DNA sequence: CCAGATGGTGGAACCGGTTCCATCAATCTC
DNA sequence: GAGATTGATGGAACCGGTTCCACCATCTGG
């Protein structure tokens, strides 16, 4: 048994307004959309009728007629990752300002992602989509590009699709240089699981930056000082333990994100290592909790990445200029308490 | 210049399918909605036509026709509060499972809240709304209740509106008892700003629980050991500093949420107090970061509160039974490292 | 003074679904 | 075997906007 529109009073329609004002529906529509060619008195009469009837246009009818949903989809990995939340926050603000709705879908697994992508690709569900740290791939990508739906990626890259990224290589370099300047030479890296998962590789890119910084000093990372694991505190902890229990452990570890860095800190504690005395730890993202535990980290303009993505998406939807395929946002170092000179060099 | 539906190929409509299958639109609709009274062969033919045309029904047209938006609104305070995020996560899961869309609006200020409430109250925007730690008030409340829109509140109470809350009094009691059992007698409390702001009072309710626990032992809280400030780490820090700098400071502090508790920890560090030796700190929420800093806290079923809210809202939308006006979810204590016996009693 | 512009206006057609009603054949009932 | 019931089906009407076209006054220039 389905209940339909029975609740509340049925709101007035544009026809009611037209009748009340003694004009045609076309005229009311013109008034509503602030279009010219409406006499001053007529306009006043229509406005009065709208007021009296407490008329509010039906968004749904408008959408059907305009063939625009006024809604954009945000697809992200697990909704609890702090950096993702910050980005969504930026998106939300811009979208609201533009009078658009946002629906959120999360894609924790590859299967779920493909399902979500397919759903979105269906014509008419949304006017555009923003992907955060996920990118459509394979069949899903084909479907979505065939549908012509405007898409912008954040923290992900895919040939031919506009994307907003932070300068991950530079971030890695900055991290590496900071540790080098402190006197570290044995530097480790804890990252996300590698390749194919959800189509994002920022972890690897940051590693590349670190590597480059070391190369400038003719140093390199011992392969046994690199570990990759699940994007979680536990993952960071396990990776760090593996690295630190080796024969000649590093004196500093760069983590691909703050959550992993927290795990590294935990591992250090477990092993009785003092931070930063015995081990320096450097995170990435500068999420809220980083300040809490005094984590030195690379700050990314997370919220800005969201607003920028919206700007690009709206331009694509309106057909107003394409803009560059890639927008790179700057990052910078925030020194707190988890990095310092290595004990041996004191 | 407005671009209309010009991008991508125009997708097939139900009429195209009907023509292709050589049946009427009514029949196609019946097949689509899995309704009976369709012959087996006819159904097969229709399905074949759908397949051939890659037909996907227009959600917008469906909504207009059904007079249902298949969308619900989630209104929350600041989108960065971790407990809010967790709740939204629960909501998102349930809603997706039910095939509904969710739009998120945040209401950081009273003005913004009223604006959002008004927007939502407009008939036809959404089928229902969930408020998290905010509640419509005043004119907005009237408008929304006049519109007959189903609403469920989480972590907020308003007469006559169904709401999901955790047992804040009991949580406060549990917190109080835990500290009493450890031997504390001078217990302080750091909470959110008091009354009218956004219409939520859980901070005060938790305080009441603590007070009750103390009363069971014929103790009470020294009024100078209570402080209320902004819901942020800084707020907690300032409140704690005020309390701890008094003449006869407490040996333990209960915070109304984990974020405030982090501020309290910071204040303790600033003042050179050892935790839990000189000061025990007890949080509330059990957010992710609580584990990170080994904060003893009261665990609330945050995600579950979201799923429960959706369950209630869907029931209200379908008109299926009203259910109780108030649903209270249980809480429990998680002992970690920030609480211990007071030094004086050792 | 008249053809042609132009501002203002009404309303049909359309967007793409759902639903209800009329119709018709097949089966059931007594 | 006539009348009633039931299953299957087509299609018009409807949901509530937007847009385009036809039409009517005015106003303008020649």
PDB file of C-alpha atoms (C1' of nucleotides) in Angstrom, chain B residues 11-15 17 28 32 49-58, chain C residues 16-18:
ATOM      1  CA  UNK B  11      18.335   8.749 -23.892  1.00  0.00           C
ATOM      2  CA  UNK B  12      15.324   6.684 -24.832  1.00  0.00           C
ATOM      3  CA  UNK B  13      11.970   7.264 -23.197  1.00  0.00           C
ATOM      4  CA  UNK B  14       9.323   4.893 -22.068  1.00  0.00           C
ATOM      5  CA  UNK B  15       7.393   5.629 -25.246  1.00  0.00           C
ATOM      6  CA  UNK B  17      10.431   1.246 -25.462  1.00  0.00           C
ATOM      7  CA  UNK B  28       6.136  -0.986 -19.959  1.00  0.00           C
ATOM      8  CA  UNK B  32       9.478  -1.634 -14.874  1.00  0.00           C
ATOM      9  CA  UNK B  49      13.391  -3.666 -25.936  1.00  0.00           C
ATOM     10  CA  UNK B  50      14.747  -2.065 -22.784  1.00  0.00           C
ATOM     11  CA  UNK B  51      17.975  -3.892 -23.255  1.00  0.00           C
ATOM     12  CA  UNK B  52      18.297  -2.981 -26.911  1.00  0.00           C
ATOM     13  CA  UNK B  53      17.625   0.686 -26.319  1.00  0.00           C
ATOM     14  CA  UNK B  54      19.712   0.789 -23.158  1.00  0.00           C
ATOM     15  CA  UNK B  55      16.739   2.453 -21.638  1.00  0.00           C
ATOM     16  CA  UNK B  56      16.946   3.893 -18.134  1.00  0.00           C
ATOM     17  CA  UNK B  57      13.874   5.576 -16.657  1.00  0.00           C
ATOM     18  CA  UNK B  58      14.124   9.252 -15.823  1.00  0.00           C
TER      19      UNK B  58
ATOM     20  C1'  DG C  16       8.889  11.453 -19.193  1.00  0.00           C
ATOM     21  C1'  DG C  17       7.049   9.037 -16.112  1.00  0.00           C
ATOM     22  C1'  DT C  18       2.351   6.708 -13.348  1.00  0.00           C
TER      23       DT C  18
END
